[in-house]
PDB file of C-alpha atoms in Angstrom:
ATOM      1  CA  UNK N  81     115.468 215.751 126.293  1.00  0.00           C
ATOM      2  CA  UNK N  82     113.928 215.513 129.851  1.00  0.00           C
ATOM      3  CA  UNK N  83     110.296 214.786 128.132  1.00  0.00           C
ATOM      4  CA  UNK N  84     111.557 211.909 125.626  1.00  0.00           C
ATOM      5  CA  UNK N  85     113.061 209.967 128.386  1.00  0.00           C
ATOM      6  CA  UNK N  86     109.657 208.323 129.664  1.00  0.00           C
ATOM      7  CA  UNK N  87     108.846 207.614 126.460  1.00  0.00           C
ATOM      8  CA  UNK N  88     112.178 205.912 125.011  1.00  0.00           C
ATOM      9  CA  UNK N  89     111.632 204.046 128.163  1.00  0.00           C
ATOM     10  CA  UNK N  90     108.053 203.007 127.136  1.00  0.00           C
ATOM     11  CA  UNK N  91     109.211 202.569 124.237  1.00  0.00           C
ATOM     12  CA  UNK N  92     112.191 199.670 125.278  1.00  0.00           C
ATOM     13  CA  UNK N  93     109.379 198.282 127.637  1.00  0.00           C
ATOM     14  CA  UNK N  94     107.514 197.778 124.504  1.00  0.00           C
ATOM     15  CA  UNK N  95     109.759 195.941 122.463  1.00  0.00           C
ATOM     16  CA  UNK N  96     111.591 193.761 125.229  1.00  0.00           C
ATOM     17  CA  UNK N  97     108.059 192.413 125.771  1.00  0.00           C
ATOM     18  CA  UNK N  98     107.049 191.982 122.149  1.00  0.00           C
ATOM     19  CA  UNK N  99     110.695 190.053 121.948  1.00  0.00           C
ATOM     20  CA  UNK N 100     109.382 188.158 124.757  1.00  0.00           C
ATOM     21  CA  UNK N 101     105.941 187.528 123.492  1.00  0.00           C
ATOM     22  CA  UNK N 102     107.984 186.686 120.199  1.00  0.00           C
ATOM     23  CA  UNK N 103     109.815 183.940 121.922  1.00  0.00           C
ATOM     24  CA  UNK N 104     107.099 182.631 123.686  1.00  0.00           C
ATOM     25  CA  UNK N 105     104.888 182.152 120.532  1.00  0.00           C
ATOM     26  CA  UNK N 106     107.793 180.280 118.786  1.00  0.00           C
ATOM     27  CA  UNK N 107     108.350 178.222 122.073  1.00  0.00           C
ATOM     28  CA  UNK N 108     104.561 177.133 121.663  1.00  0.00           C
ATOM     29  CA  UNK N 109     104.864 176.681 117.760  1.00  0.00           C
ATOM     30  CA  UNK N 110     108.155 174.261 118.044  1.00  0.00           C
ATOM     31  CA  UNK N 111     106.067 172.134 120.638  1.00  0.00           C
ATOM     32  CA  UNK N 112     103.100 171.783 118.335  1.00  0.00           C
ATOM     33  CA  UNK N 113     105.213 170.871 115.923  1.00  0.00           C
ATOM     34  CA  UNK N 114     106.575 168.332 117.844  1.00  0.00           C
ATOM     35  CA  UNK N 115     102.949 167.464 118.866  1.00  0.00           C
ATOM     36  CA  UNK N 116     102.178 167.337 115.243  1.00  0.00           C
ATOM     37  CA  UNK N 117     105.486 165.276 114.392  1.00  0.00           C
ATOM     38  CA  UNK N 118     103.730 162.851 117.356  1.00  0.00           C
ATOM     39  CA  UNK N 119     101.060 162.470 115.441  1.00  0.00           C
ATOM     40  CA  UNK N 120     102.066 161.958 111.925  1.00  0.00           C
ATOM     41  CA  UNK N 121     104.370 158.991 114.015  1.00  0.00           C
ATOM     42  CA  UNK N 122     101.778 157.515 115.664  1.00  0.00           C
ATOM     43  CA  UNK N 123      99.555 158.340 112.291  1.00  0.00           C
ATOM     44  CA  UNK N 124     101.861 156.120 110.363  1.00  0.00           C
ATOM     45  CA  UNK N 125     102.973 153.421 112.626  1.00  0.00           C
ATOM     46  CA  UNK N 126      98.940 152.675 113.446  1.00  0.00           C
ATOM     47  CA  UNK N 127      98.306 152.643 109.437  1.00  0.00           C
ATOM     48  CA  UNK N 128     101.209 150.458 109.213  1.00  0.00           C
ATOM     49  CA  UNK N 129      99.172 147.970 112.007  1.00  0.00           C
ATOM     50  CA  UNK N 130      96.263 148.290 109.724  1.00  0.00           C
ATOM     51  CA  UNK N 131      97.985 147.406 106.677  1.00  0.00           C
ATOM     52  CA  UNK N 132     100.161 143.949 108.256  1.00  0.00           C
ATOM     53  CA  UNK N 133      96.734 143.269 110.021  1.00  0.00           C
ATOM     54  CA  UNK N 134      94.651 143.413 106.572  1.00  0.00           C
ATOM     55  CA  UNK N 135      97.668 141.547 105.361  1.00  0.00           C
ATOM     56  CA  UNK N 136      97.972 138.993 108.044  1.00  0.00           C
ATOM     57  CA  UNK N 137      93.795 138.022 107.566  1.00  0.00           C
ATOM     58  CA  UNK N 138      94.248 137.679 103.834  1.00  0.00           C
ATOM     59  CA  UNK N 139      96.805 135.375 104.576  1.00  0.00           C
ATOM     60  CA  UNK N 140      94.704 133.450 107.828  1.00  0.00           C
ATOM     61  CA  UNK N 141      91.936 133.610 104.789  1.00  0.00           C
ATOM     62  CA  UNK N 142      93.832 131.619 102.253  1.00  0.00           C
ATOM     63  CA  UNK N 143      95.579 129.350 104.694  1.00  0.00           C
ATOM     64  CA  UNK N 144      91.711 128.685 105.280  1.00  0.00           C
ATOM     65  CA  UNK N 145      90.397 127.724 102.107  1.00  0.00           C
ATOM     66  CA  UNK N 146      93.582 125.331 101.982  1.00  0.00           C
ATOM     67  CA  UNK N 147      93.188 123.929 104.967  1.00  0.00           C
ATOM     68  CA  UNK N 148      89.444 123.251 104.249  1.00  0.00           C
ATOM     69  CA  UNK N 149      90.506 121.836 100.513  1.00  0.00           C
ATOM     70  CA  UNK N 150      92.831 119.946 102.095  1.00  0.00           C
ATOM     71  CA  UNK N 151      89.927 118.261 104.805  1.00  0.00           C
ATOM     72  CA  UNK N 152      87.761 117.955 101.765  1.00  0.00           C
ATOM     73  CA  UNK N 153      90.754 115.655  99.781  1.00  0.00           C
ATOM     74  CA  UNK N 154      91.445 114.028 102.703  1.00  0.00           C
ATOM     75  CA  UNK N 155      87.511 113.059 103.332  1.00  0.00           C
ATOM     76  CA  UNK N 156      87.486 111.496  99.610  1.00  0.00           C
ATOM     77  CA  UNK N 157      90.911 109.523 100.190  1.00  0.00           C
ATOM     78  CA  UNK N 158      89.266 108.278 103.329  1.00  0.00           C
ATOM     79  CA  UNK N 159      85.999 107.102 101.572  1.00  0.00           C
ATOM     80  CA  UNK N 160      88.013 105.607  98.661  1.00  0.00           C
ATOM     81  CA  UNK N 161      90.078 103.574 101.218  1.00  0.00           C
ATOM     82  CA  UNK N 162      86.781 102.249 102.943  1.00  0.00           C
ATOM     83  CA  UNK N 163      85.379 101.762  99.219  1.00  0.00           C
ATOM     84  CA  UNK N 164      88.565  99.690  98.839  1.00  0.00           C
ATOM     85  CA  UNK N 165      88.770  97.956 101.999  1.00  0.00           C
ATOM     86  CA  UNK N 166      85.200  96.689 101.740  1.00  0.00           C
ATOM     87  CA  UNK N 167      86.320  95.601  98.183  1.00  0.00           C
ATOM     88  CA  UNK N 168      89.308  93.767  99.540  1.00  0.00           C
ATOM     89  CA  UNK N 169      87.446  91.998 102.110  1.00  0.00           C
ATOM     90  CA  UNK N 170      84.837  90.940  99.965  1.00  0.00           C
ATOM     91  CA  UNK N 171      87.477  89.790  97.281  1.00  0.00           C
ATOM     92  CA  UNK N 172      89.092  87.780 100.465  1.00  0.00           C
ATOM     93  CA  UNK N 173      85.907  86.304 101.279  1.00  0.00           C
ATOM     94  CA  UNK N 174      85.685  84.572  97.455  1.00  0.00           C
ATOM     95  CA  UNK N 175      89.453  83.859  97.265  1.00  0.00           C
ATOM     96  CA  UNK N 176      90.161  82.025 100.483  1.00  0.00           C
ATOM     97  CA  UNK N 177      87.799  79.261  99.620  1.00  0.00           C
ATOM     98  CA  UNK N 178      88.785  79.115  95.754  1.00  0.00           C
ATOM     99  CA  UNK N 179      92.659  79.074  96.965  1.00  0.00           C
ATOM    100  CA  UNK N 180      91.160  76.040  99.564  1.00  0.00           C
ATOM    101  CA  UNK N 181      89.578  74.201  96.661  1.00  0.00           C
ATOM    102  CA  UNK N 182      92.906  74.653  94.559  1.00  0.00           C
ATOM    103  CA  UNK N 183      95.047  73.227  97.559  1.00  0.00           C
ATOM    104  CA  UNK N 184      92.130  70.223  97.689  1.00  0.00           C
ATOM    105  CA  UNK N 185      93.177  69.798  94.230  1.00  0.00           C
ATOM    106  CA  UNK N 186      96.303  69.716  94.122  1.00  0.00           C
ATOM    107  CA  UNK N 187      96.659  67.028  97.013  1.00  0.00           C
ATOM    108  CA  UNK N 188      94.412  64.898  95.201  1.00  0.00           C
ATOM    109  CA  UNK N 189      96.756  65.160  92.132  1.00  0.00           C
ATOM    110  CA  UNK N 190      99.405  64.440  93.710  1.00  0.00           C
ATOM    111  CA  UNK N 191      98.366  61.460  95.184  1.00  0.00           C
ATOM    112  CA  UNK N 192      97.259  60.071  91.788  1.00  0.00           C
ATOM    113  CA  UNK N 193     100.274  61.094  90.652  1.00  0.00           C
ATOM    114  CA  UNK N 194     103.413  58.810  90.072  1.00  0.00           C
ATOM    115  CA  UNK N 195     105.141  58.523  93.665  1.00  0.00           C
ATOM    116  CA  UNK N 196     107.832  60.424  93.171  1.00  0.00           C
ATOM    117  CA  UNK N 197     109.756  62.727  95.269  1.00  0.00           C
ATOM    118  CA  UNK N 198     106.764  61.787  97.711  1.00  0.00           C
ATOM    119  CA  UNK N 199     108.595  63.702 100.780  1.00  0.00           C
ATOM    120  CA  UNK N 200     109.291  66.601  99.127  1.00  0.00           C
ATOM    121  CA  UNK N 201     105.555  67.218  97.565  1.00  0.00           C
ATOM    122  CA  UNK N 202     103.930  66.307 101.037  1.00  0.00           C
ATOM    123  CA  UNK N 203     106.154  69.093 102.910  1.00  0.00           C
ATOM    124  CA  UNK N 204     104.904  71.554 100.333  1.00  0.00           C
ATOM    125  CA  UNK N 205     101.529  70.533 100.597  1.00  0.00           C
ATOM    126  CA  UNK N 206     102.193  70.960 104.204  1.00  0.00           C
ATOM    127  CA  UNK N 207     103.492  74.065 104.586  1.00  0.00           C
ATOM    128  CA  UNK N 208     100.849  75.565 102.246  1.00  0.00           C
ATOM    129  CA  UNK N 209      98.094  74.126 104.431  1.00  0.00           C
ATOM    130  CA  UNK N 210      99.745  75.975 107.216  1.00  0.00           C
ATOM    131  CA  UNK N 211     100.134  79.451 105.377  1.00  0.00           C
ATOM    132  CA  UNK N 212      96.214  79.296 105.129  1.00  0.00           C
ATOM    133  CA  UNK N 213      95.218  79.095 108.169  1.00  0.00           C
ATOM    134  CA  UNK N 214      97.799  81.812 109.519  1.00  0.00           C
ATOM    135  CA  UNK N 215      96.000  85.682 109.203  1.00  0.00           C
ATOM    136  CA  UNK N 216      98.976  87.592 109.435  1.00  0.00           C
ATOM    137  CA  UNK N 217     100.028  86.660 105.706  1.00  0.00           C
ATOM    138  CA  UNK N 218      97.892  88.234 102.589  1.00  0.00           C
ATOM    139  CA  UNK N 219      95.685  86.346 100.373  1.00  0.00           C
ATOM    140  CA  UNK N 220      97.884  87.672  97.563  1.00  0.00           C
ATOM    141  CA  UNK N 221     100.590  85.957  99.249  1.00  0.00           C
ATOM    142  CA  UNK N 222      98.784  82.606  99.765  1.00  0.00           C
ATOM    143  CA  UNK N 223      97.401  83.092  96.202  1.00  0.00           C
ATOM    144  CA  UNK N 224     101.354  83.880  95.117  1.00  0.00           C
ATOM    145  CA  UNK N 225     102.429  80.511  97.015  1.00  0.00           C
ATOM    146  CA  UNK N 226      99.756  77.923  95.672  1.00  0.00           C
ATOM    147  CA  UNK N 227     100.827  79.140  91.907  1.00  0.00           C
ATOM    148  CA  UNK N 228     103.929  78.598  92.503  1.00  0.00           C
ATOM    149  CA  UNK N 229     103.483  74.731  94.122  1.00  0.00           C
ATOM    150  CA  UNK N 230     100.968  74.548  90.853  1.00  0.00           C
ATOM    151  CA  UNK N 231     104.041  75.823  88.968  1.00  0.00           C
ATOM    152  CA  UNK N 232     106.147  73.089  90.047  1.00  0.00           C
ATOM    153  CA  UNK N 233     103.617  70.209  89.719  1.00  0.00           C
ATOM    154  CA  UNK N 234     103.642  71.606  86.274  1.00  0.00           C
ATOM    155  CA  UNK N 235     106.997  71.540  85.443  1.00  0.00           C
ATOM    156  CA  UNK N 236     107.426  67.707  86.618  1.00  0.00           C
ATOM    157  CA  UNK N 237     105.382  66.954  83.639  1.00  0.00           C
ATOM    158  CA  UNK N 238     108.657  68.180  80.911  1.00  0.00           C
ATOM    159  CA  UNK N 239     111.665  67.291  82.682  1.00  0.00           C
ATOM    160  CA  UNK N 240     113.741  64.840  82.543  1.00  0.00           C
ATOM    161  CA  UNK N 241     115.128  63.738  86.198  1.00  0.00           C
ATOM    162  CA  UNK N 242     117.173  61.188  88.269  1.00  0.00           C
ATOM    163  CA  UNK N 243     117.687  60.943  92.694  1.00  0.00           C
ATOM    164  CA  UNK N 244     118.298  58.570  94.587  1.00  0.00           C
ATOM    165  CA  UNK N 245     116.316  57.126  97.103  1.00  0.00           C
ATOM    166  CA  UNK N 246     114.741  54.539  99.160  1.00  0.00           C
ATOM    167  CA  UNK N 247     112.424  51.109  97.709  1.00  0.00           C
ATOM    168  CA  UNK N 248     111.337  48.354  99.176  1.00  0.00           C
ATOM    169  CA  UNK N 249     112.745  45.492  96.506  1.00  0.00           C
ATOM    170  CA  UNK N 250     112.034  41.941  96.473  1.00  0.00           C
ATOM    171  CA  UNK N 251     110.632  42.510 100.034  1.00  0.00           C
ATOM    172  CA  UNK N 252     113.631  44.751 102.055  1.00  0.00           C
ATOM    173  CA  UNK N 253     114.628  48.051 101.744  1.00  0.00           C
ATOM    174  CA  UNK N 254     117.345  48.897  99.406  1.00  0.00           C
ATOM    175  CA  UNK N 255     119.161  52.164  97.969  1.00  0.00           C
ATOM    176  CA  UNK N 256     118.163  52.795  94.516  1.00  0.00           C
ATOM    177  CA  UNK N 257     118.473  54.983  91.512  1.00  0.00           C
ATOM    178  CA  UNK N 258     115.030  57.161  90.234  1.00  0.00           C
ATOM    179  CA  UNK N 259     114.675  57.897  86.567  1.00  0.00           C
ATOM    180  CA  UNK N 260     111.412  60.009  85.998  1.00  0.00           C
ATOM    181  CA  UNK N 261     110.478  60.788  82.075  1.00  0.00           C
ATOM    182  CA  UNK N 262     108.178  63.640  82.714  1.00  0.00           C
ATOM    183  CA  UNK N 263     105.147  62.374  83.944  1.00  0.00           C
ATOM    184  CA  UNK N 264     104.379  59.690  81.254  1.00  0.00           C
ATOM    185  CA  UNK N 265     107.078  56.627  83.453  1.00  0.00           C
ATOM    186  CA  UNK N 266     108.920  56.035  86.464  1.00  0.00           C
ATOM    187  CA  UNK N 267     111.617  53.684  86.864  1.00  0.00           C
ATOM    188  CA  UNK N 268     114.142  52.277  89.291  1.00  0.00           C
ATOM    189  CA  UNK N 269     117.718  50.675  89.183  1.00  0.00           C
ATOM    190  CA  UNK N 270     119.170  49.451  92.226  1.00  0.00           C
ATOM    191  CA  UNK N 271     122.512  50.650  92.355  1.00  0.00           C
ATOM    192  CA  UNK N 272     124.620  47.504  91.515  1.00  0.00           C
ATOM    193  CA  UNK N 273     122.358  47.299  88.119  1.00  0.00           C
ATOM    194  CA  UNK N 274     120.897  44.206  88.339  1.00  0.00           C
ATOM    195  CA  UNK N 275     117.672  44.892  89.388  1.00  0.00           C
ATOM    196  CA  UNK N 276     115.077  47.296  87.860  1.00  0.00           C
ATOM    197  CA  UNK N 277     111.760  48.126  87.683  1.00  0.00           C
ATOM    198  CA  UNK N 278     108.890  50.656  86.889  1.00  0.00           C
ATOM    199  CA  UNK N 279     105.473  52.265  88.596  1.00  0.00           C
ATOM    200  CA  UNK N 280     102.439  50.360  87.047  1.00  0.00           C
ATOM    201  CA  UNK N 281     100.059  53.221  87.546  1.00  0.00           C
ATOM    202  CA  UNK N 282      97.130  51.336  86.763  1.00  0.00           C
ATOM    203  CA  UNK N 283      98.142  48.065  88.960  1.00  0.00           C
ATOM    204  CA  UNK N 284      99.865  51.134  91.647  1.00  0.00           C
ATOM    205  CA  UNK N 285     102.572  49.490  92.554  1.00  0.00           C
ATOM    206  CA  UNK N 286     106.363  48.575  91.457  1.00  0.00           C
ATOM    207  CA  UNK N 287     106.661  45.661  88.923  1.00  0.00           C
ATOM    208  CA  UNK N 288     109.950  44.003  87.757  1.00  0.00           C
ATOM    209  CA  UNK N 289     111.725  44.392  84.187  1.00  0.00           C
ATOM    210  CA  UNK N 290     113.839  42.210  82.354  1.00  0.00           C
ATOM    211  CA  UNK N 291     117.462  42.833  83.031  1.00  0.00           C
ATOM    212  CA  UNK N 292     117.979  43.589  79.352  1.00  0.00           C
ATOM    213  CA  UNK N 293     116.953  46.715  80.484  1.00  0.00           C
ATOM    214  CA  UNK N 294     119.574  47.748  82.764  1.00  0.00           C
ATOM    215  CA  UNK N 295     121.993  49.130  79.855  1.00  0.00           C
ATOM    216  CA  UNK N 296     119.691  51.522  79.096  1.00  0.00           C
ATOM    217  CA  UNK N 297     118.489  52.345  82.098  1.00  0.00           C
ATOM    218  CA  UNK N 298     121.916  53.530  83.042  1.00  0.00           C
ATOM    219  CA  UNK N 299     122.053  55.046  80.042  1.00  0.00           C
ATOM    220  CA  UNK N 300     118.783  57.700  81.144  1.00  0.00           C
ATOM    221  CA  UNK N 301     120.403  57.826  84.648  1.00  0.00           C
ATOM    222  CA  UNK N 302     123.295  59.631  83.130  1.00  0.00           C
ATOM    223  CA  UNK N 303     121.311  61.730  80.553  1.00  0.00           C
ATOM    224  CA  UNK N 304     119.133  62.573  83.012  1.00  0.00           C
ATOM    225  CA  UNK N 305     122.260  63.775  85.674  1.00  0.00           C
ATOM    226  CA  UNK N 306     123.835  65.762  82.184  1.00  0.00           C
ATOM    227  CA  UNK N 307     126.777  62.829  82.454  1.00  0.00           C
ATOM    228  CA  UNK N 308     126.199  61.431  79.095  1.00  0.00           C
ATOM    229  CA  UNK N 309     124.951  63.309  75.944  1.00  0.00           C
ATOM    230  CA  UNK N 310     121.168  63.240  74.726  1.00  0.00           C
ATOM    231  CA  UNK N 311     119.906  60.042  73.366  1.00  0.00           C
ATOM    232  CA  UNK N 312     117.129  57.800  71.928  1.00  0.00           C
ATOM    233  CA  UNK N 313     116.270  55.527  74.940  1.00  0.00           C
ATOM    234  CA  UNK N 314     114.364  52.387  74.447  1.00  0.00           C
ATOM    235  CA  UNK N 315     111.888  52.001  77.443  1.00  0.00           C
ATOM    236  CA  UNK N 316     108.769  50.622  78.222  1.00  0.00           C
ATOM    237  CA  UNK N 317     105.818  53.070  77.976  1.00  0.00           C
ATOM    238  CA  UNK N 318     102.665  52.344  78.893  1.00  0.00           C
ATOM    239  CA  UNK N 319      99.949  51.736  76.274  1.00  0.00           C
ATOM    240  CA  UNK N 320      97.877  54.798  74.450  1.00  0.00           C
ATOM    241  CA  UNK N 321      94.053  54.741  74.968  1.00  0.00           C
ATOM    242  CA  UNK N 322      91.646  55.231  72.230  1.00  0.00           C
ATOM    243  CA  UNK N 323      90.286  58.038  74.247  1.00  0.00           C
ATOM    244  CA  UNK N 324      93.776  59.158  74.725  1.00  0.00           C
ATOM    245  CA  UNK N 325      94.798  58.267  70.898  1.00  0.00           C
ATOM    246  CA  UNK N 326      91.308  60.760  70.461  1.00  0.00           C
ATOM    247  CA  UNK N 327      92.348  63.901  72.281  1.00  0.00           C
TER     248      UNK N 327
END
């Protein structure tokens, strides 16, 4: 029993270090392992980088090719609106004088006209000579607003139409009545009805009529003003030319 002693003791020596060898091994495997658990981390958060970066430039790629699609539309809008402008401006440069010669026209017309509603006509004539001249307003504007005066010049010529107004008669002013058939006569009544009269256009000036025409004068003043009901009016009318009686 004395002689196994040293060697149980060798023995328990022996395995208390083998247990402690044991636990230093696993020690040194759990902190790989945790090393290794590092890694696969880091492993998988840096692939996850890669993947939102590859990601992210496909997306800075086709925000790109928009962006430069986008430039390249923009570049043809832009020529198309200098294509256009240098079409408007030469369009401006031929309408502005055509609109001028129309205005030129139309004043002359008017002054060979019958002289009626003479105010009125000459403020329009007015106010479109003004709109010319002014460059903040658009040629389709100014072309819009010399129809329409051409409109009304037009219109004179089938309407029927009574004011009253201001004629010099048998030398001194006087307050009369203006019946206007179209553009073919114009008359006057002074307003106690015993004077009338009617625009000679080819003499251009007022002559008399016979106060047998007063009735019926009165009569086309109240047509005219939608007082009296549509009727056959017997009035002087100027004489048809053979080269009228032609056309």
């Amino acid at each position: 029993m004395a002689g196994l002693l040293p060697v149980m003791a060798l023995a328990q020596d022996a395995a208390e270090q083998a247990l402690t060898e044991g636990e230093a091994l696993m020690t040194d495997a759990q902190r790989s392992q945790q090393r290794i658990d590092q890694l696969d981390d880091a492993t998988r958060e840096a692939l996850n980088r890669y993947r939102q970066a590859i990601q992210q430039k496909d997306q800075l790629a086709d925000y790109s090719k928009q962006l430069a699609e986008m430039v390249q539309s923009q570049r043809r809008e832009l020529e198309d609106l200098q294509a256009q402008l240098a079409t408007i401006e030469e369009t401006q440069a031929e309408v502005m004088p055509l609109l001028q010669r129309m205005l030129n026209s139309l004043e002359q017309f008017i002054e060979l006209d019958l002289p009626f509603l003479e105010d009125e006509r000459a403020d329009r004539l007015a106010q479109l000579k003004e709109l010319m001249i002014r460059p903040e307003v658009t040629v389709a504007e100014k072309y819009r607003r010399v129809l329409e005066a051409y409109q009304i010049e037009s219109d004179y010529g089938r309407t029927l139409e009574a004011w009253r107004g201001n004629l010099e008669v048998g030398g001194s002013q006087r307050v009369v009545e203006f019946l206007r058939l179209g553009r073919l006569m114009l008359f006057y009544q002074t307003l106690d009805g015993h004077s009338q009269g009617y625009w000679n256009a080819t003499a251009q000036q007022w002559e008399a009529l016979p106060a047998g025409y007063n009735r019926v004068l009165a009569q086309g003043l109240g047509i005219a003003r939608q007082q009296q009901t549509a009727a056959m009016l017997r009035l002087p009318l100027p004489p048809v030319s053979e080269q009228g009686a032609v056309q």
